[in-house]
Coordinates of C-alpha atoms and ligand atoms in Angstrom, one line a residue:
X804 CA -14.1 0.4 21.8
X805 CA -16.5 -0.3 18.9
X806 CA -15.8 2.7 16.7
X807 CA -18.4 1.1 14.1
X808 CA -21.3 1.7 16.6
X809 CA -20.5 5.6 17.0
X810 CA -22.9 8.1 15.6
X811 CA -23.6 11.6 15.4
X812 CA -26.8 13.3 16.3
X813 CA -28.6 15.9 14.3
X814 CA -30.3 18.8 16.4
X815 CA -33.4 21.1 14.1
X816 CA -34.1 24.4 16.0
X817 CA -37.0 26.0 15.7
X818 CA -39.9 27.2 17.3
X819 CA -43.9 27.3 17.0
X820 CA -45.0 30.6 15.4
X821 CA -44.8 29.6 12.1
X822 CA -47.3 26.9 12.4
X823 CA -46.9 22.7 12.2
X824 CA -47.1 22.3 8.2
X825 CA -43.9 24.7 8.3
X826 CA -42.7 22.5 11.1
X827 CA -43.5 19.1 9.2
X828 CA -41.7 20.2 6.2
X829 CA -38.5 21.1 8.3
X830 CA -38.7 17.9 9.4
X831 CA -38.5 16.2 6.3
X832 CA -36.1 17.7 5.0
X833 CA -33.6 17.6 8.3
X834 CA -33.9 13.7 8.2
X835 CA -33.2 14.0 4.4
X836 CA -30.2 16.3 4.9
X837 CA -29.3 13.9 7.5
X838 CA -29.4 11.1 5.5
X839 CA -28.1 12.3 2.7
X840 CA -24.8 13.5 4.7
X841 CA -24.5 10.0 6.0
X842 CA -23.5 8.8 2.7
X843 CA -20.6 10.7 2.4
X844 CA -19.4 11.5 6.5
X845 CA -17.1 9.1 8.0
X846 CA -19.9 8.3 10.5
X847 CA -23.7 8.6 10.8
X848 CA -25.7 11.7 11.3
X849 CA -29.0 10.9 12.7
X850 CA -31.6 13.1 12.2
X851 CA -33.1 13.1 16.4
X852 CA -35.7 16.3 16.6
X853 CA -37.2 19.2 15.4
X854 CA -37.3 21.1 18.8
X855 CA -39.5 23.6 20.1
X856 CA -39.2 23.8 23.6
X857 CA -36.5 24.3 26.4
X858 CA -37.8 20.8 27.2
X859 CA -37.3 19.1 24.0
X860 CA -34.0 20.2 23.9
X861 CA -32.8 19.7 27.2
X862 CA -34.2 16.0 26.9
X863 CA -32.3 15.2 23.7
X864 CA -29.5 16.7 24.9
X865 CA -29.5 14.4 28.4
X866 CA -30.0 11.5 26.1
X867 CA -26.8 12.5 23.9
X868 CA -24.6 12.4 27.3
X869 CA -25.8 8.9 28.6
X870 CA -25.3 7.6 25.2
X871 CA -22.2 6.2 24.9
X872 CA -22.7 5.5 20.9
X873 CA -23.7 9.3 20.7
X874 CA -20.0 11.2 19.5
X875 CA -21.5 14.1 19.1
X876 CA -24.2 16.9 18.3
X877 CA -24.7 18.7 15.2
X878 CA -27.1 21.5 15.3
X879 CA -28.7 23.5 12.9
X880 CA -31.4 26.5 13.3
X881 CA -33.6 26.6 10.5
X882 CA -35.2 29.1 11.8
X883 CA -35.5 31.5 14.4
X884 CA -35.1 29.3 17.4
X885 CA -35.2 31.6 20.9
X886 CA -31.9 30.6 22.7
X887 CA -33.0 31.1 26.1
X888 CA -34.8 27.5 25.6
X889 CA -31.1 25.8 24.5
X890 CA -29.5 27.1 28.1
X891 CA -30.5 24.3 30.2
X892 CA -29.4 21.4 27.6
X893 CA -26.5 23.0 26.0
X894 CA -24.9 24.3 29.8
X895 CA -25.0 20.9 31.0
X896 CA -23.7 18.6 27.4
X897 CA -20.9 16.8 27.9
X898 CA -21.0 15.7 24.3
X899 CA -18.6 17.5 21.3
X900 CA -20.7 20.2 19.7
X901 CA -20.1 21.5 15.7
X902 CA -23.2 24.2 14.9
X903 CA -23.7 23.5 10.7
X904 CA -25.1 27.1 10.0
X905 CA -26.3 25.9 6.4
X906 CA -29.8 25.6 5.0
X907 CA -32.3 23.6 3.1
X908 CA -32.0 25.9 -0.6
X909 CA -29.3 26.3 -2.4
X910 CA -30.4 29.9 -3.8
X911 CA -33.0 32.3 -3.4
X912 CA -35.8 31.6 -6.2
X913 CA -36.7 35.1 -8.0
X914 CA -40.2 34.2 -8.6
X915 CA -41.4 31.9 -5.8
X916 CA -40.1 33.5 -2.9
X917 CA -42.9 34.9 -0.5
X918 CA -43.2 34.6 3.1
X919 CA -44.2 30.9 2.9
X920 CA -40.5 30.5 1.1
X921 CA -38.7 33.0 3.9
X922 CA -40.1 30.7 6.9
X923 CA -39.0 27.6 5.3
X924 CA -35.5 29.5 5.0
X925 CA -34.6 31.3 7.7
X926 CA -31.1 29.8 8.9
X927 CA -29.3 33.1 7.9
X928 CA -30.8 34.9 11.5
X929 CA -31.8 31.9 12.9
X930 CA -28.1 30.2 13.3
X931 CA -27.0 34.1 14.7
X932 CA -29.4 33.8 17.8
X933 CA -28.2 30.0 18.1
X934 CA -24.8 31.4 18.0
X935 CA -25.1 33.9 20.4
X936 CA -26.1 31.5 23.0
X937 CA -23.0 29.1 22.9
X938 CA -20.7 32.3 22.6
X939 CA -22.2 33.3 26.0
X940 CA -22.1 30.2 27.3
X941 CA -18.1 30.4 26.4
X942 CA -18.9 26.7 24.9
X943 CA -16.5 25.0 22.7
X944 CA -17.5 23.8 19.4
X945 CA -16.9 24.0 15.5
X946 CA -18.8 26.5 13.3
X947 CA -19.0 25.5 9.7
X948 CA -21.5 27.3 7.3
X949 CA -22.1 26.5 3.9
X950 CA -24.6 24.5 2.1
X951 CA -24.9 20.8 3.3
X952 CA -24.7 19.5 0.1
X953 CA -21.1 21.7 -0.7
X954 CA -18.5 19.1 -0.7
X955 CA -15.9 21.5 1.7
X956 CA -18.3 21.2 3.7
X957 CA -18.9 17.8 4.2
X958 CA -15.1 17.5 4.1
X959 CA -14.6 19.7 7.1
X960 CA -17.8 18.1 8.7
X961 CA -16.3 14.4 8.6
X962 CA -13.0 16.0 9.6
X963 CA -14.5 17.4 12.7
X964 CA -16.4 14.2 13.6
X965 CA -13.2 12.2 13.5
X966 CA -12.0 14.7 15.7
X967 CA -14.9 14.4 17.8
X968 CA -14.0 10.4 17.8
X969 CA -10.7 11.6 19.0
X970 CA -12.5 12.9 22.3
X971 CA -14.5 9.8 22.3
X972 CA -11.4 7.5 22.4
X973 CA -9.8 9.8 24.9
X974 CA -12.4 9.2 27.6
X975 CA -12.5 5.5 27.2
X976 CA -8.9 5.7 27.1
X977 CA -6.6 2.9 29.2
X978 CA -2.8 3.3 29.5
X979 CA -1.1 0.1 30.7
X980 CA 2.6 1.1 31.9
X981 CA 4.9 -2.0 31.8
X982 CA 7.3 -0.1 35.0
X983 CA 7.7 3.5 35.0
X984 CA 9.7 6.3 33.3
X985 CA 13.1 6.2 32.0
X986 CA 14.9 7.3 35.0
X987 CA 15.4 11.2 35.5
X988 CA 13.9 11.9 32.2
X989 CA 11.0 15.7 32.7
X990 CA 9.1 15.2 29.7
X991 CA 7.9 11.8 30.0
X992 CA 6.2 12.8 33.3
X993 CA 3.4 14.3 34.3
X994 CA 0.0 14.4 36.2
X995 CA -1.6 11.4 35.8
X996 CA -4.9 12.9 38.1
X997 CA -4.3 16.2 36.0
X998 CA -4.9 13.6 31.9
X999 CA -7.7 11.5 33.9
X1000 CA -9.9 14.6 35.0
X1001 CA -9.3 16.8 31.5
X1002 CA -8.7 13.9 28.9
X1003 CA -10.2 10.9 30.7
X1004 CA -7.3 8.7 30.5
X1005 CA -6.8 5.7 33.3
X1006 CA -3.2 5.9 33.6
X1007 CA -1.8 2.5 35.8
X1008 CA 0.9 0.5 36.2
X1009 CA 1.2 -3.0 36.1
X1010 CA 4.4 -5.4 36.8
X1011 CA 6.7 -6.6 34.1
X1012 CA 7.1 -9.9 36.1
X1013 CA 2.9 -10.2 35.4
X1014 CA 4.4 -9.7 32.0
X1015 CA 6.8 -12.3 32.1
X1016 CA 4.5 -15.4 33.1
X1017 CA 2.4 -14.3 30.6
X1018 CA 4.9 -14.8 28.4
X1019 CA 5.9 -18.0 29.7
X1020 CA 2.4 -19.1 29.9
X1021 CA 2.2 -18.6 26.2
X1022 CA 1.9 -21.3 23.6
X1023 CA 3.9 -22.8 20.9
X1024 CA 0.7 -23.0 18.7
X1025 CA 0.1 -19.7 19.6
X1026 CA 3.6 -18.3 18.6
X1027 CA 3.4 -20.9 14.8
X1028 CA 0.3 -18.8 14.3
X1029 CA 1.6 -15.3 15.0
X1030 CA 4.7 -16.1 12.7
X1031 CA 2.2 -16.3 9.8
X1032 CA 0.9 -13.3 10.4
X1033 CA 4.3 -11.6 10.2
X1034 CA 5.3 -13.4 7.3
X1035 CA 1.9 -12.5 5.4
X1036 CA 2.8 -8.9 5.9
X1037 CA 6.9 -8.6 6.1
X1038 CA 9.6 -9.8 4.9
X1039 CA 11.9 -11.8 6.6
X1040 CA 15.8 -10.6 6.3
X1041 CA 17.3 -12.8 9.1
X1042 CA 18.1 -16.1 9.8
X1043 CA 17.4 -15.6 13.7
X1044 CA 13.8 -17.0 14.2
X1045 CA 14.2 -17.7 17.6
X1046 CA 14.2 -14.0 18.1
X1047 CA 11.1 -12.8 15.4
X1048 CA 9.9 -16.3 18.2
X1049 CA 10.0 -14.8 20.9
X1050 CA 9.0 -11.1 20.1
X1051 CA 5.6 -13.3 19.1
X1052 CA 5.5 -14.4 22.0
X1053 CA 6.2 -10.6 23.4
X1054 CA 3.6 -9.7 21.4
X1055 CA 0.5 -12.0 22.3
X1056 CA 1.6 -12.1 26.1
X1057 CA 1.1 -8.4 25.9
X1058 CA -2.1 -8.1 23.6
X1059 CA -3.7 -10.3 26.4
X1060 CA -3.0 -8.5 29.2
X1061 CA -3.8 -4.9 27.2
X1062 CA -7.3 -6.5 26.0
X1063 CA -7.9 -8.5 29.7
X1064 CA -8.0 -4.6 31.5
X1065 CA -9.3 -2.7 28.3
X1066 CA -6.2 -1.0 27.2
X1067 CA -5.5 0.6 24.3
X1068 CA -2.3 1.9 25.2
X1069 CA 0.7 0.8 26.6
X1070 CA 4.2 1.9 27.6
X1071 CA 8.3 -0.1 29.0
X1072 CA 11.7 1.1 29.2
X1073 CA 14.6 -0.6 28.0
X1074 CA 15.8 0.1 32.3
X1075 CA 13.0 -2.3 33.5
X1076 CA 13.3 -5.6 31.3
X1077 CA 13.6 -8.4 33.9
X1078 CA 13.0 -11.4 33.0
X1079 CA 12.9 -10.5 29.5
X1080 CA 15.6 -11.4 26.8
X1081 CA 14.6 -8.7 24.0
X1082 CA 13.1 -5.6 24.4
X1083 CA 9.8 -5.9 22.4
X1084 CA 10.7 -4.2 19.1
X1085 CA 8.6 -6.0 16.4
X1086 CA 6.1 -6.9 19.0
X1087 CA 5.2 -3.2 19.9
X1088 CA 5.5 -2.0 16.1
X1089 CA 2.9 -5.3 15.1
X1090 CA 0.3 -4.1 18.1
X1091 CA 0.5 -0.5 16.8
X1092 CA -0.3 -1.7 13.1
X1093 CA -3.3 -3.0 15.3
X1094 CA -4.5 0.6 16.7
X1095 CA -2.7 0.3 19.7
X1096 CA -0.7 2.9 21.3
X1097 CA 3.0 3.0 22.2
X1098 CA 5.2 5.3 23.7
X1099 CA 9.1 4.8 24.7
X1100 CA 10.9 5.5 27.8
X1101 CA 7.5 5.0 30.2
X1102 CA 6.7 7.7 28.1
X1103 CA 2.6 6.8 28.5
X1104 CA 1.7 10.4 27.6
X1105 CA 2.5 10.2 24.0
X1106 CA 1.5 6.3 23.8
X1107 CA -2.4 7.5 25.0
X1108 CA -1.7 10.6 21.9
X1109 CA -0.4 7.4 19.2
X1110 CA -3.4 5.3 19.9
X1111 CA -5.8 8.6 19.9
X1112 CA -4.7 9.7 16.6
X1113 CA -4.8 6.4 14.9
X1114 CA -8.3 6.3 15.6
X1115 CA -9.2 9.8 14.3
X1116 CA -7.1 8.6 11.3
X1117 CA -8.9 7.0 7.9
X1118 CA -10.8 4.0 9.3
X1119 CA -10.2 4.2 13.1
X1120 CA -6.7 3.0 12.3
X1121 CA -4.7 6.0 9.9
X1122 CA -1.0 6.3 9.5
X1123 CA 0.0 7.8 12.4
X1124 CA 3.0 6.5 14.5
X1125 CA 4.9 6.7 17.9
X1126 CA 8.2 9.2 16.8
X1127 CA 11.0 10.7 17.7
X1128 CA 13.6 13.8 16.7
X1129 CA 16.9 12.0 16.6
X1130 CA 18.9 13.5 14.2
X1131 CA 19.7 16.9 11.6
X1132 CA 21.2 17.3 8.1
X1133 CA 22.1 20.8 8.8
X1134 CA 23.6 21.3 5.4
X1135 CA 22.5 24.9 3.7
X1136 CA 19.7 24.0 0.9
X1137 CA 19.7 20.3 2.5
X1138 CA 18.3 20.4 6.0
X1139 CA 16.0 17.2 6.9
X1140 CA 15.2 16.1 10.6
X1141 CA 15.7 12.6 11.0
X1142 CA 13.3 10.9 12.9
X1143 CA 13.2 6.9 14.3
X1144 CA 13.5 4.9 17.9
X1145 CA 15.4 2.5 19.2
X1146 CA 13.3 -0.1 17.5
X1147 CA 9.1 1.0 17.6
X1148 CA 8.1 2.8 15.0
X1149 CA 4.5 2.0 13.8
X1150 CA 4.6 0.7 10.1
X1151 CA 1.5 1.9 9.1
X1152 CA 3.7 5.0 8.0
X1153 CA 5.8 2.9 5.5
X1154 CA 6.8 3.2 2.0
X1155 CA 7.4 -0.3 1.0
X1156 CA 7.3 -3.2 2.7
X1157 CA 8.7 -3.0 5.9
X1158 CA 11.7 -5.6 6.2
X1159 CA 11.8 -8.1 9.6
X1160 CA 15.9 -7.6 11.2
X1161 CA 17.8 -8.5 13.9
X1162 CA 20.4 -6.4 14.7
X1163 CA 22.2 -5.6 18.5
X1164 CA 21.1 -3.2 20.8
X1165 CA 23.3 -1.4 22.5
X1166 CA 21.1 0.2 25.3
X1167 CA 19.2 -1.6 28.2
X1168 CA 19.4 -5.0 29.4
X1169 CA 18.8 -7.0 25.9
X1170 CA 20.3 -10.1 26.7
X1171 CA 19.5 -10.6 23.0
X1172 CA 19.1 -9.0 20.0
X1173 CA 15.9 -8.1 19.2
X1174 CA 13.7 -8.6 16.0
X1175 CA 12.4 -4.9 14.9
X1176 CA 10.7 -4.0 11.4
X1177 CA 12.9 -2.2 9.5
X1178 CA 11.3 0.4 6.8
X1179 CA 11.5 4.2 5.1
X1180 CA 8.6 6.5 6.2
X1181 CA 6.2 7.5 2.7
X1182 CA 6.3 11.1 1.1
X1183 CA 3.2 13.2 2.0
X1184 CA 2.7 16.2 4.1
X1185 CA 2.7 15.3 8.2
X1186 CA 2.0 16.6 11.3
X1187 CA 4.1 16.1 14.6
X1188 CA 1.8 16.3 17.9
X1189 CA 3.4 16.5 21.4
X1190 CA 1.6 16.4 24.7
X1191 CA 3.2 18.4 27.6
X1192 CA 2.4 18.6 30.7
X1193 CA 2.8 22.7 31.9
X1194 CA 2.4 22.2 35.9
X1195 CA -1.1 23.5 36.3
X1196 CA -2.3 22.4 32.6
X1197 CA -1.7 20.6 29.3
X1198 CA -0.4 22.3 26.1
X1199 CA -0.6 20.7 22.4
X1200 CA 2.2 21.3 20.1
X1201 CA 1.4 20.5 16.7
X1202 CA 3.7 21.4 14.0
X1203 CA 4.0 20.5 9.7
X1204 CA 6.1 18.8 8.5
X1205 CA 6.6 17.3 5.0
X1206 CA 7.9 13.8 4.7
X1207 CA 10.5 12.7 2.0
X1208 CA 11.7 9.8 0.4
X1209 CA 15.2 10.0 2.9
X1210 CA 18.3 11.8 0.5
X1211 CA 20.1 8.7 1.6
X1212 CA 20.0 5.2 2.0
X1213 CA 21.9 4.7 5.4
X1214 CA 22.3 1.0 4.8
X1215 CA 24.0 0.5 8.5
X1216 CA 21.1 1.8 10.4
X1217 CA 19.3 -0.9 11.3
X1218 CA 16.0 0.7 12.5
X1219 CA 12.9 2.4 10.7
X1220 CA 13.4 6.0 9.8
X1221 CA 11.2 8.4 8.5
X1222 CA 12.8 12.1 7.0
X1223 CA 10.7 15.7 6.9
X1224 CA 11.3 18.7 6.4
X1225 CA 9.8 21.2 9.4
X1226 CA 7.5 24.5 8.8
X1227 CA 8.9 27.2 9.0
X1228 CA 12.3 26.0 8.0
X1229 CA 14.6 23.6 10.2
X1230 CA 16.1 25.9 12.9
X1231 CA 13.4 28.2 12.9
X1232 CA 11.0 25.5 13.3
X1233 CA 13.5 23.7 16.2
X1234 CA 13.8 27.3 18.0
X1235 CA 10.3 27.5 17.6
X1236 CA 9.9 24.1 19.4
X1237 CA 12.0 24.1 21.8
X1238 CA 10.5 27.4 22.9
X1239 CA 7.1 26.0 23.0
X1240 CA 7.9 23.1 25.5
X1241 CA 7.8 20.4 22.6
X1242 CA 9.1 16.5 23.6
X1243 CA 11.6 14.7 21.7
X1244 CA 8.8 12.2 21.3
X1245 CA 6.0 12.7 19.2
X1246 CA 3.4 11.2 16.9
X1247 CA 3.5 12.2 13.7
X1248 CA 1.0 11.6 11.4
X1249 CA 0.0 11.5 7.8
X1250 CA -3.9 11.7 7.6
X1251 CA -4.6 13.9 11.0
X1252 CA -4.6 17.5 10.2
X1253 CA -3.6 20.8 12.3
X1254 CA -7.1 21.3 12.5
X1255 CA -8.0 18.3 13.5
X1256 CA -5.9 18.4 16.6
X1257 CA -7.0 22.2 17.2
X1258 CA -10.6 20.8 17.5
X1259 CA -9.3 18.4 19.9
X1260 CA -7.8 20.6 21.7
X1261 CA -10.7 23.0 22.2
X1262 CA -13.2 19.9 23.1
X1263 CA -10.6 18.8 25.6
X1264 CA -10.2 22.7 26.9
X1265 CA -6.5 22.6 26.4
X1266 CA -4.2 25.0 24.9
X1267 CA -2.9 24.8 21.6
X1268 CA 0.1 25.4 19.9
X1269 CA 0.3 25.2 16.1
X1270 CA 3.7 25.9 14.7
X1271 CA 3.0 26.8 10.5
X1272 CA 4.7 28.2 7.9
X1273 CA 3.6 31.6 9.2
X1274 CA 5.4 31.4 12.7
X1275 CA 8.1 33.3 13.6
X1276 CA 9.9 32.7 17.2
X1277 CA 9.4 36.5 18.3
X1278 CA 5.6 36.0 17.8
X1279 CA 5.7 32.3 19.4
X1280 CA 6.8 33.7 22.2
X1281 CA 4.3 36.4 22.4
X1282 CA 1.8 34.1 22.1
X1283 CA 2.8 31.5 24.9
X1284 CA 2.9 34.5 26.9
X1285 CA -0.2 35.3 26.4
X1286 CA -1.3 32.1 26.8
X1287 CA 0.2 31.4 30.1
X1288 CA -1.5 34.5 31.5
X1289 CA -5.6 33.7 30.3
X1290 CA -4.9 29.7 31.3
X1291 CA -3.8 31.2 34.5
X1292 CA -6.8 33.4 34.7
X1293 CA -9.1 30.5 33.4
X1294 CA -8.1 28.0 36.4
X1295 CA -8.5 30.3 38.8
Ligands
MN13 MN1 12.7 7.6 23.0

């Protein structure tokens, strides 16, 4: 997907009565605003109409959903534009939709305002009539007022359209499962028709033996130039090249096959390895520095999430990585979760530079010991995101977490770790958790925000669960009641 080529679209509502010069003006300025914005927003906002009619609107509107580059609609009501004329466009966009309730002036003039000013100015009742209309449409979409040029604005403006790329990705998005689940494992599963219908995501297997004469089929030359590319961004602490070789070789046999069907995700399991002598370890971690997604275990549902949130992240590719809750420092005034895998954590999350080992692996069928990139997650505040499948509908769990430099060095364990503490607290936050459903898997990331993945969540129509430093378990609970009850009522 060329993320470069996405833009945003920027709707002007308004209507005849106050005459074309009005209209002109408005005009003007909306491509200005919209230019303007582009300088500092993560994508472009292009300024598309000043409507006036039910038609105008409902044509831009059908042009914004058989756009592929189009992300997204912003709209903004200048003035008083009748919402019965937005019905038949905004009931039938497919599109993510943020209303910017801002206006041209920064402050009301004391000596030149007249009724000339007031019709040039009139976002304060026109966004409420435009507001109206989406509320009883029961549409999702982001408000944000302030005034264009207010840099918390912009901020939360570029944060929703990354959020809105999000959705994008989603739809496009193409899971390639190397065999199936880890055997007997709930949380892993789930509906794959359920994910294509509300996300979008193609969900497919495809053979590890495919795999494996794709492998063999690849090159020497090939492997020589893929070694470069580790060394140029690693460091090599082992002697075994044969098996940082043949992860390479992992690698590109894989990257072929992903980019031959469109895939920007991917998921194995250490149970279904034939034919293969490692399980890909540095291979997996290098194609996730790429953008691409990973998850464990078969586990496809958080693979889809890893590559989703990399490309809402800072340049279509943030720090975000494929994780999991392995172990606790319970000690009082101490407590840390410890999170790694077996071997594929993304480093796009790491402190330093991320160190190239080969160490044995216990579990699965290695015949032997696989190369893995060995690092300490960075310091920063961090969000963990789990996808869950509920039987009848999805839920998000998202909860913050703040990243440390880990208390200690564990110089015997020979994978990549990365050490947090959880809102609000350790067990509360793990009764919290648990009570909500949440996997052992998750992504966490450093540069995707709560709110990012509550937008998300409402452009995907899928519940949410945000665990803060507010929650308690008693009101959790509550809530997912709750919850359970209106997303019953809803799919009726
Ligand atoms: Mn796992």
């Amino acid at each position: 997907m060329d993320m470069k080529a996405k833009e945003f679209w920027f709707v002007v509502g308004s209507q005849f009565l106050y005459g074309p010069e009005v209209l002109e003006t408005v005009a003007q300025r909306a491509a200005e605003m919209a230019a303007e914005l582009t300088k500092v927003l993560p994508y472009p906002l292009i300024y598309k109409v000043t409507a006036k009619t039910n038609k105008e609107i409902t044509d831009v509107l059908k042009e914004a959903n058989y756009d592929d580059n189009c992300a997204g609609i912003v709209a903004w009501c200048h003035t008083f534009s009748p919402s019965k004329m937005w019905i038949n466009g905004l009931a039938n966009l497919q599109k993510p939709y943020c209303h910017l309730a801002t206006q041209y002036n920064v402050e009301i003039p004391n000596e030149e305002i007249d009724m000339d000013f007031m019709n040039l100015n009139q976002a304060a009742h026109g966004d409420r009539e435009h507001g109206f209309i989406a509320a009883r449409l029961r549409m999702p979409r982001k408000v944000i007022a302030g005034h264009w040029t207010d840099k918390t604005v912009q901020k939360r403006l570029g944060d929703w359209m990354k959020a809105a790329i999000g959705v994008a990705v989603s739809k496009e998005m193409k899971v390639m499962r190397f065999g199936d689940n880890m055997r007997e494992v709930a949380v892993t599963e789930g509906d794959k028709v359920e994910v294509q219908t509300k996300l979008g995501w193609q969900v497919n297997t495809w053979a590890v033996g495919d795999l494996v004469k794709e492998m063999n089929a690849v090159t020497e030359a090939e492997i020589d130039a893929m070694v470069e590319v580790y060394k140029a961004s690693y460091d090599i602490a082992t002697d075994n090249m044969d098996a940082i070789r043949y992860q390479a070789r992992e690698e590109i046999a894989m990257k072929k096959m992903l980019d031959a069907e469109g895939c920007k995700a991917f998921s194995n399991t250490f149970q279904d390895l034939y034919g293969m002598e490692q399980l890909p370890g540095l291979a997996s971690q290098h194609l996730m520095a790429q953008g691409y997604g990973y998850g464990g275990e078969g586990d496809w549902k958080v693979s889809a999430m890893t590559a989703i949130l990399k490309a809402m992240g800072e340049n279509g590719n943030g720090a975000s990585a494929f994780m999991e809750d392995y172990t606790y420092n319970l000690v009082p005034g101490a407590e840390y979760s410890l999170g790694a895998h077996m071997l594929e954590v993304c480093p796009s999350v790491a402190a330093g530079r991320p160190r190239i080992e080969t160490h044995h692996l216990g579990i699965g069928m290695n015949e032997k010991d696989p190369a893995r990139l060995v690092f300490e997650g960075r310091e920063g505040d961090a969000i963990v995101v789990s996808l869950i499948d509920m039987g009848g509908r999805l839920r998000l769990i998202v909860q913050d977490i703040h990243c440390v430099k880990p208390i200690l060095p564990m110089p015997n364990l020979p994978v990549a770790r990365v050490m947090w503490q959880a809102e609000p607290s350790l067990t509360t936050g793990v009764e919290c958790w648990i009570t909500a459903g949440g996997a052992h898997h998750t992504v966490l990331s450093y540069d995707v925000s709560a709110g990012q993945m509550k937008d998300w969540a409402n452009m995907m129509d899928i519940e949410f669960v945000h665990i803060t430093k507010d929650t308690t378990v008693e009101g959790l609970e509550k809530e997912l009641f709750y919850n359970d009850i209106a997303w019953k009522l809803k799919n009726l």
